[in-house]
Coordinates of C-alpha atoms in Angstrom, one line a residue:
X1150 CA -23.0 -17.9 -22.2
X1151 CA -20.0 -18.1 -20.2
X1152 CA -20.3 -20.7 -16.8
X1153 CA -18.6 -18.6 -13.5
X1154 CA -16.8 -20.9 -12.1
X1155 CA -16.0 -21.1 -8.0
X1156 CA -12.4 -21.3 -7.6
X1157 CA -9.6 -20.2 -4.6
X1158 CA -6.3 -19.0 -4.5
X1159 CA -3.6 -19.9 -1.8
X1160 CA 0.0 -19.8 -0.6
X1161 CA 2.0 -20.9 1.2
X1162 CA 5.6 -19.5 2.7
X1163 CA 8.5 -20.3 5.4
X1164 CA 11.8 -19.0 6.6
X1165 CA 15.4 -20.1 5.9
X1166 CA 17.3 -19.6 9.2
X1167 CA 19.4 -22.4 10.5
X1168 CA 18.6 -24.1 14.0
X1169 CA 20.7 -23.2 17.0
X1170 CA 21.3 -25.0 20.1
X1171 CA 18.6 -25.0 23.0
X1172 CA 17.9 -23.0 25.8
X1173 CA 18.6 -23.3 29.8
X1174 CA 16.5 -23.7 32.7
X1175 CA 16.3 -21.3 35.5
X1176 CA 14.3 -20.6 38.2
X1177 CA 10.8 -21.0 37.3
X1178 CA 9.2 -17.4 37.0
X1179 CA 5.3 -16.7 38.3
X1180 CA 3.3 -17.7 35.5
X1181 CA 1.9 -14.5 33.7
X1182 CA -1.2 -14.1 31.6
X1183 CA -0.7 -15.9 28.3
X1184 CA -0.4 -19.2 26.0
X1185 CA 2.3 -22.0 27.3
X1186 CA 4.3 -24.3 26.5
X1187 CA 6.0 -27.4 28.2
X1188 CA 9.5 -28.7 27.4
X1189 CA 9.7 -31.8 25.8
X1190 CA 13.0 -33.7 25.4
X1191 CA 15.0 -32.3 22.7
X1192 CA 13.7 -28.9 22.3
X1193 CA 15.4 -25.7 22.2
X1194 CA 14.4 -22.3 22.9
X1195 CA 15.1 -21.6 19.2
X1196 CA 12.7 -24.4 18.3
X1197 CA 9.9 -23.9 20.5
X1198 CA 10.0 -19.9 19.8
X1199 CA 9.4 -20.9 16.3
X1200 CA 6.2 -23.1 16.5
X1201 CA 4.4 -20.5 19.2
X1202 CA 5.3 -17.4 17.1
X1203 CA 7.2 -18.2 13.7
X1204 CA 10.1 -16.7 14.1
X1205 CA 12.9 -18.2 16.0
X1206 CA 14.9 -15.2 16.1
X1207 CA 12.7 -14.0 18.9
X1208 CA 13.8 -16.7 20.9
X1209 CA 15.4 -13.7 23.2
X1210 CA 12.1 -12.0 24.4
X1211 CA 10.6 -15.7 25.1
X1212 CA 14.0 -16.2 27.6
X1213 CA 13.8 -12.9 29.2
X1214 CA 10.0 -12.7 29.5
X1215 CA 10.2 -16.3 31.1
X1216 CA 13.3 -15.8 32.9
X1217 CA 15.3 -18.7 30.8
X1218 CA 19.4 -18.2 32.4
X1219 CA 21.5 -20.3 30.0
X1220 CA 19.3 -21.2 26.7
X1221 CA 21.2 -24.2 25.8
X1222 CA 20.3 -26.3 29.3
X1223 CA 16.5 -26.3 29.1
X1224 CA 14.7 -28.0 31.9
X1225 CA 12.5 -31.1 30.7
X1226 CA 8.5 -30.5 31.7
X1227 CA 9.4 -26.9 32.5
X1228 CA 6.6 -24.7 31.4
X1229 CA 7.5 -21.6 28.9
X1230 CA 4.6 -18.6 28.6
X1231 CA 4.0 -16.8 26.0
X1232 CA 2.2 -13.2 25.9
X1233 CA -1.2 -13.5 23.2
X1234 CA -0.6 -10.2 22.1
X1235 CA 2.7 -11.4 20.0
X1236 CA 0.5 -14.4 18.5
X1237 CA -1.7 -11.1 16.9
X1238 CA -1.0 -9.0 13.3
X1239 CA 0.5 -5.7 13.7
X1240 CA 0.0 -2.8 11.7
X1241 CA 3.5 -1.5 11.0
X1242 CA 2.2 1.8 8.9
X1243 CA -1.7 2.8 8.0
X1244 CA -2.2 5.9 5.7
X1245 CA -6.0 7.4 5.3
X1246 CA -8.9 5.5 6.2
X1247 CA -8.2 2.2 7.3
X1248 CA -11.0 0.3 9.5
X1249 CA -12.1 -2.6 11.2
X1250 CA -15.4 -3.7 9.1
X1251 CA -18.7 -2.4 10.8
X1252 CA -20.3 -5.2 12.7
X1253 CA -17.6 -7.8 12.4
X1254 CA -14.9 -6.9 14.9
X1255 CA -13.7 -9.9 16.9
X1256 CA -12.6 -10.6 20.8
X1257 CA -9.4 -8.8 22.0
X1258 CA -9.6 -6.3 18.7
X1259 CA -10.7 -3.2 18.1
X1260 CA -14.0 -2.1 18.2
X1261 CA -16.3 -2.8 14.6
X1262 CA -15.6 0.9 12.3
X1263 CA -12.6 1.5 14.2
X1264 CA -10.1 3.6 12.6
X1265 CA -6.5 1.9 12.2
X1266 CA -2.8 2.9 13.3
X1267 CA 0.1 2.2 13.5
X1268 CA 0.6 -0.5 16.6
X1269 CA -3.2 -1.6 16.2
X1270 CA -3.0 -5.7 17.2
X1271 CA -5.4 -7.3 15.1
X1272 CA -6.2 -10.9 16.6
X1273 CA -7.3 -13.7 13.8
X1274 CA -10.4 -13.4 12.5
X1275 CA -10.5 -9.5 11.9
X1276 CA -11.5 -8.0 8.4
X1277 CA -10.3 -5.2 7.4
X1278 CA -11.3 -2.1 4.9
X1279 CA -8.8 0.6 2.7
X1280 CA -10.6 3.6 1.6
X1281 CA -9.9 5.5 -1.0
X1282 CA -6.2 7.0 -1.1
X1283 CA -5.6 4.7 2.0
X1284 CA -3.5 2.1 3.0
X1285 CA -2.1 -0.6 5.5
X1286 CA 0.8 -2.7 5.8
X1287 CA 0.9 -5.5 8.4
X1288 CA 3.5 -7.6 10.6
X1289 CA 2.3 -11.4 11.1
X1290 CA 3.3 -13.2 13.9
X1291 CA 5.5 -15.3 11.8
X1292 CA 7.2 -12.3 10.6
X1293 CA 5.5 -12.1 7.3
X1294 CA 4.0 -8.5 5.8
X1295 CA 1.2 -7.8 3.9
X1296 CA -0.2 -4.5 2.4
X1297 CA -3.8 -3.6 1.5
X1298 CA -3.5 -0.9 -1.1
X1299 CA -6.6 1.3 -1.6
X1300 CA -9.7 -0.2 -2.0
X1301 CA -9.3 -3.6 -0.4
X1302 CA -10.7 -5.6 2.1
X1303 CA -9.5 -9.2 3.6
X1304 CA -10.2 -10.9 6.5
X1305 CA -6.8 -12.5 8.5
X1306 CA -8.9 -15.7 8.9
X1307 CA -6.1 -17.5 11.0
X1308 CA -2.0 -17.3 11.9
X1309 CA -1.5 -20.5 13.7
X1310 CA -3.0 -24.4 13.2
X1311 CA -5.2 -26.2 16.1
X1312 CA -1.3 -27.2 17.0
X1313 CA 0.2 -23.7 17.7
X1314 CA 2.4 -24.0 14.4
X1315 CA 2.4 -21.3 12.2
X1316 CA -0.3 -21.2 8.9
X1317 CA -1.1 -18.3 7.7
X1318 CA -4.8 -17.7 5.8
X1319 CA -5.9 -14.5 4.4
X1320 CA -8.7 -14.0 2.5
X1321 CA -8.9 -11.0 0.1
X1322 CA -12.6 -9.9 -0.5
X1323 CA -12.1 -7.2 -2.8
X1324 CA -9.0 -5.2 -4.7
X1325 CA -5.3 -6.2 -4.1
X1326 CA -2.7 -7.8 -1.4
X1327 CA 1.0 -7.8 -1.9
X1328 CA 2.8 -10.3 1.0
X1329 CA 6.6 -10.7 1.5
X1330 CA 6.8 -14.1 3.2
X1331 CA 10.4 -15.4 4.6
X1332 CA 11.1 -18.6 3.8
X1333 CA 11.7 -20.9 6.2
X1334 CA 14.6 -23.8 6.4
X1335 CA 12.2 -26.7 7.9
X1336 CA 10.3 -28.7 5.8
X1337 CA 6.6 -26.4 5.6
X1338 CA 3.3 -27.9 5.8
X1339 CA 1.3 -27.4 2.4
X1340 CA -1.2 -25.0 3.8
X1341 CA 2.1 -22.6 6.1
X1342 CA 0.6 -19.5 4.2
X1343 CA -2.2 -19.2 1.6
X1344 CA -4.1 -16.4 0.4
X1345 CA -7.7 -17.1 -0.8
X1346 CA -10.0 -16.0 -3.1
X1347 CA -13.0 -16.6 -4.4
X1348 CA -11.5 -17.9 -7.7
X1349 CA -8.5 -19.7 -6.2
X1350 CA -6.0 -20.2 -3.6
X1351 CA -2.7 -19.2 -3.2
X1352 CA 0.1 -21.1 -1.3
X1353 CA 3.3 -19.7 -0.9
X1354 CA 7.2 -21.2 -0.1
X1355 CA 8.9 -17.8 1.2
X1356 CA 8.3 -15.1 -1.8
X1357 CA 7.2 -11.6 -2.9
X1358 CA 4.0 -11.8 -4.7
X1359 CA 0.7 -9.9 -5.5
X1360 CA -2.9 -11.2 -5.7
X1361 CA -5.6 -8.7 -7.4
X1362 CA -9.3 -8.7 -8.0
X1363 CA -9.6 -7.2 -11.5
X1364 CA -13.0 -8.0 -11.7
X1365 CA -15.6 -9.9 -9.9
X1366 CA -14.7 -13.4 -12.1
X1367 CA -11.0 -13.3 -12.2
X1368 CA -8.0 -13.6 -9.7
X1369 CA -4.6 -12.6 -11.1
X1370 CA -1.1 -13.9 -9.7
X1371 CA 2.2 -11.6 -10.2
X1372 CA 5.6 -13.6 -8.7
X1373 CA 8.0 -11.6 -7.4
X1374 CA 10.0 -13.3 -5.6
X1375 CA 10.6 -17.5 -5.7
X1376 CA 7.0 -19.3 -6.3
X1377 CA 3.3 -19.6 -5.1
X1378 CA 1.2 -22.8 -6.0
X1379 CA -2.2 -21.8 -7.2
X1380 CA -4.9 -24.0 -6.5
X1381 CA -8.5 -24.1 -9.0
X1382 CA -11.4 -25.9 -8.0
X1383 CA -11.1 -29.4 -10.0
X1384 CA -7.6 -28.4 -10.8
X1385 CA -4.7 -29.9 -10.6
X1386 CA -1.9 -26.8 -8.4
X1387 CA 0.0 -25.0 -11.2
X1388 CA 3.4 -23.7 -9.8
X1389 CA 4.2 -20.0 -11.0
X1390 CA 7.5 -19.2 -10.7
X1391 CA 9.3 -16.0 -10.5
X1392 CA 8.7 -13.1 -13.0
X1393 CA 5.4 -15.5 -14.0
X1394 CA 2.3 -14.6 -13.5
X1395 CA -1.4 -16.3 -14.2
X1396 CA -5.0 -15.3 -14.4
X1397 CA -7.6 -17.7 -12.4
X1398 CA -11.6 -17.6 -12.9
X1399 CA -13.7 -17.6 -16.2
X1400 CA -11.2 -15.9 -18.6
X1401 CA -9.8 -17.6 -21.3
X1402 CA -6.6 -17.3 -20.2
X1403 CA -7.2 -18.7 -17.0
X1404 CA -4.8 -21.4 -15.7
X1405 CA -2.1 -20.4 -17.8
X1406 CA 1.0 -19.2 -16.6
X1407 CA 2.7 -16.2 -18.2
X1408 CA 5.6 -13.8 -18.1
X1409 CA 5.4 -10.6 -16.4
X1410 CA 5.7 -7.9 -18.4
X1411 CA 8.7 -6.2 -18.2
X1412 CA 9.5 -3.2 -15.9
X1413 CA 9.2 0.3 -17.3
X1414 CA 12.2 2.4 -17.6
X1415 CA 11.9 6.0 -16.2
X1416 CA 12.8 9.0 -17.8
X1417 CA 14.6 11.7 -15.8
X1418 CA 14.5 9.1 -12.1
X1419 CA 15.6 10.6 -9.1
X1420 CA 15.2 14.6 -10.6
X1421 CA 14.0 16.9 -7.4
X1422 CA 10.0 17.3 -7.2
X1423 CA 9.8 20.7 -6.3
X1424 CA 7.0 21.9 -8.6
X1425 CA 3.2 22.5 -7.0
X1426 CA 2.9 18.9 -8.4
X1427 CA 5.0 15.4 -8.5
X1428 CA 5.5 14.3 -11.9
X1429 CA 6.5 11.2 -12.8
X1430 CA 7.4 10.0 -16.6
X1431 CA 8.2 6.6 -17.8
X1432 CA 8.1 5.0 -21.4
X1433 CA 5.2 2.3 -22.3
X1434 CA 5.5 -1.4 -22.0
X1435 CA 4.3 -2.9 -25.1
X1436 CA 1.3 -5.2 -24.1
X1437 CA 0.4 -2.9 -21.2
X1438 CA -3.4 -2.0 -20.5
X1439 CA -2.7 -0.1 -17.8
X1440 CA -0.4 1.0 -15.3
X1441 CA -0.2 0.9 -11.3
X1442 CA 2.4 3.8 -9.4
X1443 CA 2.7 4.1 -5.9
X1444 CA 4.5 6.5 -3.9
X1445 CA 6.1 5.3 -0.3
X1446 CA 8.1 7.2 2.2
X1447 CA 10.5 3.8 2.8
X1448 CA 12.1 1.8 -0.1
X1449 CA 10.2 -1.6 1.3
X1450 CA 7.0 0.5 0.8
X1451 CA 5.7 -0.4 4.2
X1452 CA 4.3 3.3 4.7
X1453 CA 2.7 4.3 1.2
X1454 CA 2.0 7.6 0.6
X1455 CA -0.1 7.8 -2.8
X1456 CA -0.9 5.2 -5.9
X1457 CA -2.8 6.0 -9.3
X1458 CA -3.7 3.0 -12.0
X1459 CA -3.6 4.7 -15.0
X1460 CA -4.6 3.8 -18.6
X1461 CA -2.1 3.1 -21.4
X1462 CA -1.7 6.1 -23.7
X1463 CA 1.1 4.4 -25.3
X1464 CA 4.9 6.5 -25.7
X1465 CA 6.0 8.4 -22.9
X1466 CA 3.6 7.9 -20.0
X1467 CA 2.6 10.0 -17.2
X1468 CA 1.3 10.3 -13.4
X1469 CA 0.6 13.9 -11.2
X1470 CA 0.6 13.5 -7.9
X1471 CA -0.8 16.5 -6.0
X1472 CA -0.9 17.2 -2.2
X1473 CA 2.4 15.6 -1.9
X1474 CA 4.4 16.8 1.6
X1475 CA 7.8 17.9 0.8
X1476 CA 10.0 14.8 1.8
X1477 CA 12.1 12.5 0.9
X1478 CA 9.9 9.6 -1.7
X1479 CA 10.3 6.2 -3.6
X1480 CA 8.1 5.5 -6.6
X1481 CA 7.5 2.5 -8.3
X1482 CA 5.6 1.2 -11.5
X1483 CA 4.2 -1.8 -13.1
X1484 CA 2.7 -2.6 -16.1
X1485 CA -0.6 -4.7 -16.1
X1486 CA -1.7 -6.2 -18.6
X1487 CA -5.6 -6.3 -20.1
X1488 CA -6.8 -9.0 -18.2
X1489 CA -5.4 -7.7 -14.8
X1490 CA -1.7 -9.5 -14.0
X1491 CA 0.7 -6.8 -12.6
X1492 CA 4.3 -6.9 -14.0
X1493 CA 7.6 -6.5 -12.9
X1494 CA 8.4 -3.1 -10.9
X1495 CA 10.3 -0.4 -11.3
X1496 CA 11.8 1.8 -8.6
X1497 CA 13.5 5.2 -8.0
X1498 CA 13.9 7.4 -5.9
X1499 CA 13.2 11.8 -5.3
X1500 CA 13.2 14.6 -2.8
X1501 CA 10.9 16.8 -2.5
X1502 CA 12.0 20.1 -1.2
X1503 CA 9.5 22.9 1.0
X1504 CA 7.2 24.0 -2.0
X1505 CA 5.8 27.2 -0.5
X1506 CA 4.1 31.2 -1.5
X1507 CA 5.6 33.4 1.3
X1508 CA 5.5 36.7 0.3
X1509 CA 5.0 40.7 1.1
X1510 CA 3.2 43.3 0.7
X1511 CA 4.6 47.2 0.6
X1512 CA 3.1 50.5 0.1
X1513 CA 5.6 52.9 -2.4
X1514 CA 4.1 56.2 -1.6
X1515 CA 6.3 57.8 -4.0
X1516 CA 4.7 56.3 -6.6
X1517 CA 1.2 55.3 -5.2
X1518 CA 1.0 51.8 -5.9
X1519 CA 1.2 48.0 -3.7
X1520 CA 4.2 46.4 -4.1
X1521 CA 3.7 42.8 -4.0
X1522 CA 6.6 39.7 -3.7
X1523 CA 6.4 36.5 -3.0
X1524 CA 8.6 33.3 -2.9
X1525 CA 10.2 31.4 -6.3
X1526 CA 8.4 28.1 -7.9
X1527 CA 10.5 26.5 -10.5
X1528 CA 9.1 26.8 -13.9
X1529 CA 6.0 28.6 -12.5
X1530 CA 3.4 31.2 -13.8
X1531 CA 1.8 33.1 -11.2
X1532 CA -1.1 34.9 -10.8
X1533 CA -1.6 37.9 -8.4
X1534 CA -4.9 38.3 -6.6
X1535 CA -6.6 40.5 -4.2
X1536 CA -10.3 40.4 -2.8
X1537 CA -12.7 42.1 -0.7
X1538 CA -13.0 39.2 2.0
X1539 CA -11.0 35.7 3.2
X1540 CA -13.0 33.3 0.7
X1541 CA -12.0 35.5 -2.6
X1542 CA -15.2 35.8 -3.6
X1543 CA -15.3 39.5 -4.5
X1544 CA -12.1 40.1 -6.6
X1545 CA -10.7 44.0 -6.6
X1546 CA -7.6 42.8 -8.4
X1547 CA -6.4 39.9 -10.9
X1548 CA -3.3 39.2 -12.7
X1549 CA -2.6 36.6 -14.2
X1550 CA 0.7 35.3 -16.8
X1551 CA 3.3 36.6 -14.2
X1552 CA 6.8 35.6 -15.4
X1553 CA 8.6 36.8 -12.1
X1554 CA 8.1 36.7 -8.4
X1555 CA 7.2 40.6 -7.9
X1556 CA 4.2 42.4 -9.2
X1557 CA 2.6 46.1 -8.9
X1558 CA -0.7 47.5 -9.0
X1559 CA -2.3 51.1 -8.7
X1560 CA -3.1 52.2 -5.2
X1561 CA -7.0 50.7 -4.0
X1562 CA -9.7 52.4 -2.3
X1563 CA -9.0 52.2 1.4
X1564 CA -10.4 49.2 3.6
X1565 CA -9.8 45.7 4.3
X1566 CA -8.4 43.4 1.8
X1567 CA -6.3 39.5 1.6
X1568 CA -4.4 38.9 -1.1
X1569 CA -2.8 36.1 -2.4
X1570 CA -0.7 34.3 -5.6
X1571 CA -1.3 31.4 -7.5
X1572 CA 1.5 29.5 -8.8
X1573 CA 0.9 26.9 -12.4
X1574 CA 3.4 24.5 -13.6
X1575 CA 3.0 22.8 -17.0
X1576 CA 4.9 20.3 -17.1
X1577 CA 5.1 17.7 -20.6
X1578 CA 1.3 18.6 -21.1
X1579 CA 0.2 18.2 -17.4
X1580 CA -0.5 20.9 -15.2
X1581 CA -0.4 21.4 -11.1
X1582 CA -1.2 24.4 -9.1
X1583 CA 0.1 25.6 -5.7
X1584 CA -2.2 28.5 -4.2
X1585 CA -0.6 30.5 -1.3
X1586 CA -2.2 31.5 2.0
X1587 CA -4.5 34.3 2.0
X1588 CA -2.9 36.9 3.7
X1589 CA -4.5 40.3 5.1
X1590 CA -4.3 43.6 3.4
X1591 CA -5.2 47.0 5.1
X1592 CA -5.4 50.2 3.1
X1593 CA -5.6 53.4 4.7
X1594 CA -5.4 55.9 2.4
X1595 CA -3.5 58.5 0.8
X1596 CA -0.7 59.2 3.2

């Protein structure tokens, strides 16, 4: 029988920017709401902007909200405010249903089930849920992001240390995170951003990584971008470097660090998705179990739009996307292997023009029949249908295997009718359908 064992994954990440002189003194302001800070000898602006909120290129806002006139003169013992709600997580884009957790919203955020936005402040200590088909990407206050693809919760346990300094903990409960974390040009404490789990923790140094829940005994790693430092119960931290991943929990693989499998290559990127359905086409990684696409409306894919994890079929592989607005998209995939560990993406972008069934309906008394037209679908069969009422529940007429965008049919009794056509793409073996709007049909008899 296999032992579980209790482990927790962290990281930990910083920022290169380079210091730049201090900040001025000028008249002291009236002391708003908010945290505060007072000048020490030897500070700057630059430096005291970056303990409070992590990023010293905000340094500006902190001078105008506090009324600094020449940054590089600070006063000695003057006191510097700070507004709480820039010390809070951001959501920067939220797709579907997004929530605070019922029953364990915190002070200043919003209410427990709440349904997130864009611009929701999330104070430390909030957990949040993804539905399904939903997602959130957030802004830390020390510039960090982090997305919570579908099916995830975490709770942003803390941003700052008892000192005000920036350290980052977030604790995924269930499905996947992704973080990009600047790095930082001071020298970080060990703990400046971790992710933890229940099999490990994650500390990260500035990087581009994902952490996944495969299943409810294993953690797995995928490095991105520079390194994490995973850290096992009664083990010693393995560093996992870029393109590496590694599996932590009860597998026998656990522990060991690995190279991401490679990224597929797409066939036909960047062709126009103008069919009912987006179709998307890469060949298989060898080693892949399965694969994870995801659909954004921005190349950082802050704002995602739609993900599948597919099996692997092996060969060419496939994803249909349906319900897809037109716009303009970027899609990315990764293979994952068996046991969990997401490899290296690939990334391409398509338009997707104004998919749509207009169409009209004329009476040709010369030769008694409906004359019915309607809007092109590339590479579409249509069917033409008419029905007695709105739902089409009683059809008069159906026909189906249309090759062209016109169709004719014998005259009908006279009365109220809708019609509407059905458009099918197959497209290598998968098929997508794009019904038109029922539209209303009077008949009025021989004229």
């Amino acid at each position: 029988m296999t032992r579980r064992r209790s482990s927790r994954i962290g990281l930990c990440a910083l920022a290169l920017f380079e210091g730049l002189a201090g900040p001025a003194s000028a008249q002291q302001p009236s002391p708003p709401p908010g945290r505060t800070h007072i000048v020490r000898p030897g500070e700057t602006l630059w430096d005291i902007t970056r303990q409070h909120l992590g990023r010293p290129l905000l340094w500006p806002g902190v001078q105008q909200r506090n009324r600094v006139g020449e940054p590089r003169l600070l006063q000695i013992g003057r006191v510097l405010h700070f507004d709480d709600s820039e010390r809070q997580a951001v959501v920067l884009a939220a797709t579907g249903d997004v929530r605070m957790v019922d029953g364990l919203a915190v002070a200043g955020g919003p209410p427990a089930g709440a349904l997130l936005a864009a611009g929701s402040r999330l104070p430390e200590g909030s957990r949040l849920r993804t539905g399904a088909d939903s997602f959130v990407t957030l802004r830390l206050p020390d510039g960090s992001r982090t997305t919570l693809p579908s099916r995830s919760q975490a709770r942003l346990v803390r941003y700052f240390d008892a000192s005000g300094r920036p350290s980052v903990l977030v604790e995924l409960e269930s499905g996947d995170l992704e973080s990009r974390v600047p790095p930082r040009g001071h020298a970080p404490a060990a703990d400046a951003w971790r992710v933890r789990t229940r099999m490990a923790t994650i500390g990260v140094r500035g990087t581009h990584f994902r952490v996944s829940l495969p299943d409810p005994a294993n953690a797995a790693v995928s490095v991105l971008e520079s390194a994490v430092a995973v850290q096992a119960p009664a083990r010693a931290p393995v560093r996992v470097p870029e393109a590496k991943g590694l599996l932590a929990g009860d597998s026998p693989l656990a522990g060991q660090v690995q190279d991401l499998l490679p990224a597929p290559d797409w066939v036909e990127p960047g062709r126009p998705q103008n069919q009912p359905g987006v179709l998307l086409a890469w060949n298989g990684v060898a080693g892949a179990g399965s694969y994870h696409v995801q659909l954004a409306r921005d190349a950082e894919f802050i704002d995602l739009a739609a993900e599948q994890r597919l099996p692997a079929g092996g060969g060419r592989e496939l994803a249909l996307f349906d319900g897809i607005a037109p716009g303009s998209y970027f899609a990315r995939v990764a293979a994952v292997t068996p046991e969990g560990v997401e490899g290296l993406l690939s990334m391409a972008g398509f338009s997707r023009a104004q998919a749509s069934l207009d169409g009209t309906a004329r009476w040709l008394a010369d030769r008694g029949e409906l004359a019915f037209s309607w809007s092109a679908v590339p590479g579409a069969t249509y069917t033409l249908e008419v029905a007695d009422d709105e739902q089409f529940h009683r059809l008069a007429v159906q026909v189906g295997g249309l090759q062209g965008e016109e169709a004719r049919v014998q005259a009908l009794p006279p009365g109220q009718y809708w019609w509407r056509v059905r458009a099918e793409v197959v497209d290598q073996g998968q098929r997508s359908e794009l019904v038109g709007p029922a539209r209303p049909l009077l008949v009025e008899g021989v004229r």
